[in-house]
């Protein structure tokens, strides 16, 4: 009997571990007061409480440790990245192969501009140098310059690690478990990249990465390793990974801007905004959710942080809803505003499904082909 009891205890512990983890979307409960919409109808229905689904099981977030991180302290002021499009200065060094790129990244200093000649740069690359607002570090190339991470099962194709004030512009990143990973990165612009054929998420800002801009990128074909982890742009860290990434503190990756990106063929949300993040913007992007996979990847944008503005985006094709909010941690998932977005849902859900309190959907949002209508809350002027 003692052995059987011990075996039962082990089994129960394993079960508890198995069901903890990654946050996800909501289920498909129909609220009272919902009616069927025509393709061009605008909706407003009675507010109602829709509980979020249990967290989807997660695996530990990999954290690479190669190279020193030249990150300022969390309290040091760092000017934000410019929101407008940036240009690359004349090259201070031009590279043509993987070895010379790694050497240039290792030697980079404030004001340097590294130019990638056309060609394939095979391997995983790490940038750690600190630029300044007046003298950023630039890493630039044309679409014919390709960083190839060598496989979708492990590693970051390009890792910005404690790199402040970088300008990462113009080239292609492909074939990594993660495409562009930014840890403790501030004041940086990631612009006009093509990030494609990625095992999990394409572009990820985490570990107190704040005041950055992700703009005008083409993101496509993610989730090739595990579809449930195939987000396009991922901000912050899920609570289940805070102890791995941020010493058990909320990942305050704040005031980041996601602007003008074209995101398609992602198996996870086009933009996933985690609990712990505050004050960012998702503006003027286009989303195609035709490849969204799994019960939790059921919207283009999922907001679990606070005080985000989601404005002027256009989406089409979703298996459930267009935009969602969730409360994964008490006090988070509130203060967010959805304004002037256009959603052709082509799905059975809402244009906007808010399952946490204190958020606003303005009446200038346009929703078509959403079976349940505009939103599960009243719109606001």
CSV table of N, CA, C and O in Angstrom, one decimal, residues 5 55 76 92 100 127 242:
chain,number,residue,atom,x,y,z
A,5,UNK,N,0.7,4.2,-2.8
A,5,UNK,CA,0.5,5.6,-2.5
A,5,UNK,C,1.5,6.6,-3.0
A,5,UNK,O,1.3,7.7,-3.5
A,55,UNK,N,-4.8,28.2,-19.0
A,55,UNK,CA,-3.5,28.4,-19.7
A,55,UNK,C,-3.2,27.1,-20.5
A,55,UNK,O,-3.3,26.0,-20.0
A,76,UNK,N,18.3,53.1,-15.5
A,76,UNK,CA,19.0,54.1,-16.3
A,76,UNK,C,18.1,54.6,-17.4
A,76,UNK,O,17.5,53.9,-18.1
A,92,UNK,N,30.5,51.6,-42.3
A,92,UNK,CA,31.9,51.7,-41.8
A,92,UNK,C,32.6,50.3,-42.1
A,92,UNK,O,33.8,50.3,-42.1
A,100,UNK,N,33.0,37.0,-41.1
A,100,UNK,CA,33.2,38.4,-41.1
A,100,UNK,C,32.1,39.1,-40.4
A,100,UNK,O,32.3,40.1,-39.7
A,127,UNK,N,24.4,40.2,-31.2
A,127,UNK,CA,24.8,41.6,-31.1
A,127,UNK,C,24.7,42.1,-29.7
A,127,UNK,O,23.6,41.9,-29.1
A,242,UNK,N,8.4,33.6,-16.2
A,242,UNK,CA,9.0,34.8,-15.5
A,242,UNK,C,10.2,34.3,-14.7
A,242,UNK,O,11.2,35.0,-14.7
